[in-house]
CSV table of C-alpha atoms in Angstrom, one decimal:
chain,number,residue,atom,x,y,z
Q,1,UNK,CA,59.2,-44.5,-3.6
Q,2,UNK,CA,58.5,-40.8,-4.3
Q,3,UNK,CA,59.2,-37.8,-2.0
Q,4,UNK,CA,56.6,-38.0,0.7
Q,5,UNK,CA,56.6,-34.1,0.4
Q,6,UNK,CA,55.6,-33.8,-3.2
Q,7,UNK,CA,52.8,-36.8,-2.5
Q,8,UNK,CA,51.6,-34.8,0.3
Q,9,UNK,CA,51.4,-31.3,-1.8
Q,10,UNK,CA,49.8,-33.5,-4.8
Q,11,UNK,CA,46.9,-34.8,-2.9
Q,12,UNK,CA,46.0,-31.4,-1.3
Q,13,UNK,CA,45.8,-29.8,-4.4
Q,14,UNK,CA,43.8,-32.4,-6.0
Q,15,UNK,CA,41.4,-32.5,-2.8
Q,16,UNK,CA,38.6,-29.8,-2.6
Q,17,UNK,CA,38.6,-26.6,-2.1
Q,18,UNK,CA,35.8,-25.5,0.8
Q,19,UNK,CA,33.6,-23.3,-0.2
Q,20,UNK,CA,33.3,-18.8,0.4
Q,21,UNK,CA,31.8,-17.8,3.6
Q,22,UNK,CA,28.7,-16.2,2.3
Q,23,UNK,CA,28.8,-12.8,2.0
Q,24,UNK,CA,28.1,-10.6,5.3
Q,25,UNK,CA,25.0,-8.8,5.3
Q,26,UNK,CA,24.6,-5.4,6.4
Q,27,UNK,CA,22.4,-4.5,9.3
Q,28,UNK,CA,19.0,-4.3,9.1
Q,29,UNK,CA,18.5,-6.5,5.7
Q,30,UNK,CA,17.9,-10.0,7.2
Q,31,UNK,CA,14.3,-11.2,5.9
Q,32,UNK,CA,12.0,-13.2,7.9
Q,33,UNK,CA,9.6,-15.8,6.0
Q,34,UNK,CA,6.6,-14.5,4.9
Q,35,UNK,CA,3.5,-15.9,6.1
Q,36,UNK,CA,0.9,-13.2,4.1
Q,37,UNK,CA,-1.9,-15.4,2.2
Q,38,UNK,CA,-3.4,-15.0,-1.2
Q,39,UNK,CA,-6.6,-12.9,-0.8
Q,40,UNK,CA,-10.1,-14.4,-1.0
Q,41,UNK,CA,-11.6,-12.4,-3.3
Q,42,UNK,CA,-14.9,-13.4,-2.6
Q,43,UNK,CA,-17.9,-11.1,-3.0
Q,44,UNK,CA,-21.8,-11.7,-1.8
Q,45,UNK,CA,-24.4,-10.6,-3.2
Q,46,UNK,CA,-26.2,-9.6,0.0
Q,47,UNK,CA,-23.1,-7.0,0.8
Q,48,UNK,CA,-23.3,-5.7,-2.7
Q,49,UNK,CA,-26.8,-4.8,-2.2
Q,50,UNK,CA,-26.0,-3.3,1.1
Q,51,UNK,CA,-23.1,-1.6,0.1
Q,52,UNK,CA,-25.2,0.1,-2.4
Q,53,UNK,CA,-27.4,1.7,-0.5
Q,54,UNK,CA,-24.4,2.7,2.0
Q,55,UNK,CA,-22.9,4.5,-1.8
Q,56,UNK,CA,-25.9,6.3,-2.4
Q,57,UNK,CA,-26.7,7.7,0.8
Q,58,UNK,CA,-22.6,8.9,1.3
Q,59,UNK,CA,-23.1,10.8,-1.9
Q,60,UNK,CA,-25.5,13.0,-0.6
Q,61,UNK,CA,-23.3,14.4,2.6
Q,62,UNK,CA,-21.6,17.6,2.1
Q,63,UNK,CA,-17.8,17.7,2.0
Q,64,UNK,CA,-16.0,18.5,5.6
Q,65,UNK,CA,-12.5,18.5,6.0
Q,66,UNK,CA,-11.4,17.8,9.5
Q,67,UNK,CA,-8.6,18.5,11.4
Q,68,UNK,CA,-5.5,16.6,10.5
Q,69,UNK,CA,-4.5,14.2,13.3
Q,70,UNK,CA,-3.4,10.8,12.7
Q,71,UNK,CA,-4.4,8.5,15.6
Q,72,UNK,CA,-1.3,7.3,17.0
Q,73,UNK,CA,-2.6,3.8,18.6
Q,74,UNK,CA,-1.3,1.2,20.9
Q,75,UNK,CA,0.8,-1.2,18.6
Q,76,UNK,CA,-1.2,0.0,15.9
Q,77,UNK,CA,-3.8,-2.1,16.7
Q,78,UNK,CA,-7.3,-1.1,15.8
Q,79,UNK,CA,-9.4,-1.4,19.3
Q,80,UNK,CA,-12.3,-3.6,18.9
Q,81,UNK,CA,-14.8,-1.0,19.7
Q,82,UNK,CA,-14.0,0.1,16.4
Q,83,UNK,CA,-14.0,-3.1,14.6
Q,84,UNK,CA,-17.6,-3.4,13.9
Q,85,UNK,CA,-17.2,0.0,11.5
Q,86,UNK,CA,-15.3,-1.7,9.2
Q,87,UNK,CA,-17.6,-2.9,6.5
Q,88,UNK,CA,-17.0,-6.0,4.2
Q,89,UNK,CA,-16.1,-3.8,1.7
Q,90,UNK,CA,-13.1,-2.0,3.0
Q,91,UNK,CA,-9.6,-3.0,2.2
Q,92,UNK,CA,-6.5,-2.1,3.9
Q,93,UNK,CA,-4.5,0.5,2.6
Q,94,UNK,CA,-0.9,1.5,3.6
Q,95,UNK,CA,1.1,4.5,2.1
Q,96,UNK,CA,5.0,3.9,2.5
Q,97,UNK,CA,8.4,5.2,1.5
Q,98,UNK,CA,11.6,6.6,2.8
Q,99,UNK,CA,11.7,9.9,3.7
Q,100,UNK,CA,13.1,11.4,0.5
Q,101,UNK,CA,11.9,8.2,-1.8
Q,102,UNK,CA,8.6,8.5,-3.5
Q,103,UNK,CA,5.5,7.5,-1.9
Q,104,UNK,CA,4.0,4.0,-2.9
Q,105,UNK,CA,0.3,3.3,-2.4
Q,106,UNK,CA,-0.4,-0.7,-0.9
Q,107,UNK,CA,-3.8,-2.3,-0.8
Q,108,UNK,CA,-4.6,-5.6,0.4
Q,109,UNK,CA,-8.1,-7.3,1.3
Q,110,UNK,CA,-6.3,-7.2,4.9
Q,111,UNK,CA,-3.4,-6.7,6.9
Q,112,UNK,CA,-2.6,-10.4,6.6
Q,113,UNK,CA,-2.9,-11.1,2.5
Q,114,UNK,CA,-0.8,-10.4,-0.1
Q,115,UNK,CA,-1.1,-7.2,-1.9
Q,116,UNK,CA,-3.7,-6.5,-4.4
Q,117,UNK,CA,-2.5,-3.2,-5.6
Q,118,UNK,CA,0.6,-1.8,-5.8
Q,119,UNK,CA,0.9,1.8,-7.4
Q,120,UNK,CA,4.1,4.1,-7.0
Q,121,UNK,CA,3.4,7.6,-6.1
Q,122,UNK,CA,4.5,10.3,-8.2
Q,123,UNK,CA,5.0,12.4,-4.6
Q,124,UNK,CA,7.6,12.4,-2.3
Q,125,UNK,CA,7.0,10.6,1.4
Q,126,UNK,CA,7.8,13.9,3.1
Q,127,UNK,CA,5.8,16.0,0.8
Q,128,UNK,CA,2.6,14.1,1.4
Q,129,UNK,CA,3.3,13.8,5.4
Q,130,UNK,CA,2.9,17.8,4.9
Q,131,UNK,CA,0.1,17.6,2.9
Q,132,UNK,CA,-1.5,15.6,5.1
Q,133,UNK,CA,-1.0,17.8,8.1
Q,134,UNK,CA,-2.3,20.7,6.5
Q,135,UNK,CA,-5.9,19.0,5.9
Q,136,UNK,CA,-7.8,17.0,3.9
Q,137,UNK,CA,-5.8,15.7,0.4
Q,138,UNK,CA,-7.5,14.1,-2.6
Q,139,UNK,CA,-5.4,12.2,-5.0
Q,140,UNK,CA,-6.7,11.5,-8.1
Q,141,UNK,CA,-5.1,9.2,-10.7
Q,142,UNK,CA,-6.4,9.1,-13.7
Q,143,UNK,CA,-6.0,7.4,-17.6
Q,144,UNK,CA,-7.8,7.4,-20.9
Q,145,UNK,CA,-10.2,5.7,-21.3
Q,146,UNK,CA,-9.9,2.1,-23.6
Q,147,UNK,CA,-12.7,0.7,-26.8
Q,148,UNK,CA,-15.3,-0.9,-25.3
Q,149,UNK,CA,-13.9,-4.5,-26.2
Q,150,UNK,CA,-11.4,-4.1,-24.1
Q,151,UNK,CA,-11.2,-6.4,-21.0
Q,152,UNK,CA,-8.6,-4.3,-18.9
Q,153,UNK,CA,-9.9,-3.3,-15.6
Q,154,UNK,CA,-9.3,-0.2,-14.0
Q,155,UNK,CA,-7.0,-1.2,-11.8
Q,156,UNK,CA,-4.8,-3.3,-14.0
Q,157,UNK,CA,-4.0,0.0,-15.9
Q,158,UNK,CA,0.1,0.7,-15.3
Q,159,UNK,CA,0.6,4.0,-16.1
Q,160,UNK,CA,-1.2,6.8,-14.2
Q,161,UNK,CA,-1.7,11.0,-14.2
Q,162,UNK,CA,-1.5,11.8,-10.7
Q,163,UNK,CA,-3.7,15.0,-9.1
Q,164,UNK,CA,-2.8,15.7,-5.5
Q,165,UNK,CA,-5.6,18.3,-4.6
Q,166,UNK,CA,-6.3,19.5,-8.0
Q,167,UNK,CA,-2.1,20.0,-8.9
Q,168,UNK,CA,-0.7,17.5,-11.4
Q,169,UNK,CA,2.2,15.6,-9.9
Q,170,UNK,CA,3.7,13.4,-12.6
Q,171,UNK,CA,2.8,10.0,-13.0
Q,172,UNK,CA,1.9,6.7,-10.6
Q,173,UNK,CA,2.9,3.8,-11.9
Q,174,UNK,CA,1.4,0.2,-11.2
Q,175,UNK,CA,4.3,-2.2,-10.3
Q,176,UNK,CA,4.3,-5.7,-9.0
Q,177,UNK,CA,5.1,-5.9,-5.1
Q,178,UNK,CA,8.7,-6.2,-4.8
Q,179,UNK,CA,10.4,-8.4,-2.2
Q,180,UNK,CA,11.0,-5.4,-0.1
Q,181,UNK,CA,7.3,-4.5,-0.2
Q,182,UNK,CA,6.1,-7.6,0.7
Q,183,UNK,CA,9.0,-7.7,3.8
Q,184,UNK,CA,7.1,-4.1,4.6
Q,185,UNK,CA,4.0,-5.9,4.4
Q,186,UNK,CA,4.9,-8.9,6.6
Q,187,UNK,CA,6.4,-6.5,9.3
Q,188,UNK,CA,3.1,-5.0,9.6
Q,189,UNK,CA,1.1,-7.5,9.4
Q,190,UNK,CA,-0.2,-7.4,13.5
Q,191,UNK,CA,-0.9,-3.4,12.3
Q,192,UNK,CA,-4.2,-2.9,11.1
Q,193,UNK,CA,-4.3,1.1,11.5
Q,194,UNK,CA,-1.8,3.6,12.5
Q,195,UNK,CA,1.4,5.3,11.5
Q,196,UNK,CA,5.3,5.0,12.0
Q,197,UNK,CA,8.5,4.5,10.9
Q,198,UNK,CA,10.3,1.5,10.3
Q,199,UNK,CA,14.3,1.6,10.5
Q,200,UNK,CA,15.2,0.8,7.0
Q,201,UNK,CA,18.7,2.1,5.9
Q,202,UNK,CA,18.3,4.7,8.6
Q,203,UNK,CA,22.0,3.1,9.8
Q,204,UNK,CA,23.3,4.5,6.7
Q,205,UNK,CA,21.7,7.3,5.6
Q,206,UNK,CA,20.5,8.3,9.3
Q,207,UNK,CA,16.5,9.8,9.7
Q,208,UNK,CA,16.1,10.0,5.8
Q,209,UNK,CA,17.1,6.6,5.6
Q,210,UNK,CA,13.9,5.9,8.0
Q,211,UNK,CA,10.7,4.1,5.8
Q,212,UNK,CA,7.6,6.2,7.1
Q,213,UNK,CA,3.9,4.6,6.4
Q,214,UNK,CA,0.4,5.2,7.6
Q,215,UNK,CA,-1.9,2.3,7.5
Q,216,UNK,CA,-5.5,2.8,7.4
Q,217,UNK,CA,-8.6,0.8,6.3
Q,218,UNK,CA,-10.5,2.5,3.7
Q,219,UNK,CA,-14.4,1.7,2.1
Q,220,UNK,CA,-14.2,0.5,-1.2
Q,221,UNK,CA,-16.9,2.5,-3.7
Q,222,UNK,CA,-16.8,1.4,-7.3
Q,223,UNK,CA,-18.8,4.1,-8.9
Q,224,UNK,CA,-18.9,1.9,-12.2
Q,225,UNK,CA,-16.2,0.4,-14.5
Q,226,UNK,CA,-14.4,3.7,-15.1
Q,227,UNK,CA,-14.1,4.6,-11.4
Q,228,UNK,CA,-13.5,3.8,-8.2
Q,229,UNK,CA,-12.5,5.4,-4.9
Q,230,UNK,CA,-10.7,4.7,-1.4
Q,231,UNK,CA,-12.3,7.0,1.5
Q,232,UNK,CA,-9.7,6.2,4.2
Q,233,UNK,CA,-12.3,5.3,7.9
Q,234,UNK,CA,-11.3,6.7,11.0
Q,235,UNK,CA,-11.4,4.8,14.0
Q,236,UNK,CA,-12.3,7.5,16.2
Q,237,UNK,CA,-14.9,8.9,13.0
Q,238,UNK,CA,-14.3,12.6,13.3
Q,239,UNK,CA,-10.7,13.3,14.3
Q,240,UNK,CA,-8.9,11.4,11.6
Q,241,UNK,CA,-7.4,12.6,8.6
Q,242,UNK,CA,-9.2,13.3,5.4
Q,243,UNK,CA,-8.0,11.0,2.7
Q,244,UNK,CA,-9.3,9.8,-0.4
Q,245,UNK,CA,-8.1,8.0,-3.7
Q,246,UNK,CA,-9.8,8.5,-6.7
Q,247,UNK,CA,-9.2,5.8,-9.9
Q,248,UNK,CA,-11.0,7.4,-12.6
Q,249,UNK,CA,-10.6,6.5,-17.1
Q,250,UNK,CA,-11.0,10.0,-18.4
């Protein structure tokens, strides 16, 4: 008979070896399942019609730019005095990034769907905040335009010249959502309108490492193949911010 020792140090090396502890994740990064649905994208000819008529008679009004409030609302809830405004052509829009990150432009048919639209920003989160709080602020993003054969629709273009009231920017860039935009996404999913900050890597890089976004619904007008705007609605109609996004092929 062998040394019981040497038996003893044989089997344990042939047995297995338990496996790593998983790596420890830092604060802040654990993701909850996301429960955001594919959008509908279902149109009726009776809203087209009506929606019409709503694009015609909004292009006569003069241009008014209001005072620059954003509504600050319980839970960011819209209030359902205000729900009836929301036609069945608005989509909802939310503007996010860290502080010091550049700005990235959300839309989704609403707060609970996956994102339609993803466009990066060629503008700084804190740059726009100022913007904004100086008045109303157009963005305009435009491209050339493509032979008439082609299929591509406007907003399947990737690459973008961006206009933030009249001054080129840089460039916006259509992106897939990431897995960190759709966490954004899931987090504010009970939000339909409002504005914040989420914590982010703020634990690390303290209040720049906060994610600021303002979530609004906005009316959908396609002017015709070549264009097409975002008005952002107020839900108090006067005292909101003036915000629009133009798409246009040049």
């Amino acid at each position: 008979m062998g040394d019981p020792k040497s038996s003893s140090s044989a089997a344990a090396s042939k047995a297995p070896h338990p496996p790593p502890p998983p790596p420890s994740q830092p604060s802040g990064s654990t993701h909850q399942p996301l429960s955001l649905v594919q959008p509908s994208n279902k149109k009726k000819n009776k809203q087209v019609k009506v929606f019409r008529v709503f694009r015609s008679v909004f292009r006569s009004f003069p241009i008014i730019s209001p005072v620059c409030k954003f509504p600050s609302l319980p839970g960011g809830v819209l209030p359902d005095s205000h729900r009836s405004s929301v036609s069945a052509n608005s989509v909802t829009g939310t503007l996010f990034g860290y502080r010091k990150g550049r700005v990235s432009l959300s839309v989704q048919e609403n707060p609970r769907t996956l994102p339609t639209l993803v466009v990066e920003l060629a503008m700084q989160t804190n740059v726009l905040q100022k913007e904004m709080s100086l008045g109303m602020v157009r963005i305009a993003l435009e491209c050339e335009k493509r032979a008439e054969k082609d299929k591509t629709k406007l907003l399947e273009e990737p690459l973008w010249t961006m206009y933030c009231n009249g001054k080129k920017s840089g460039y916006g860039v259509k992106r897939d959502a990431s897995e960190e935009d759709l966490q954004i996404m899931e987090l504010l999913k009970a939000t339909s309108m409002g504005a914040g900050v989420l914590p982010g890597k703020s634990d690390v890089d303290g209040p720049d490492g906060e994610l600021a976004y303002m979530r609004a619904y906005f009316e959908r007008v396609v002017g015709s193949k070549d264009s097409e705007t975002l008005y952002m609605l107020s839900p108090d109609g006067n005292n909101g911010p003036e915000l629009s996004i133009f798409f246009v092929r040049v």
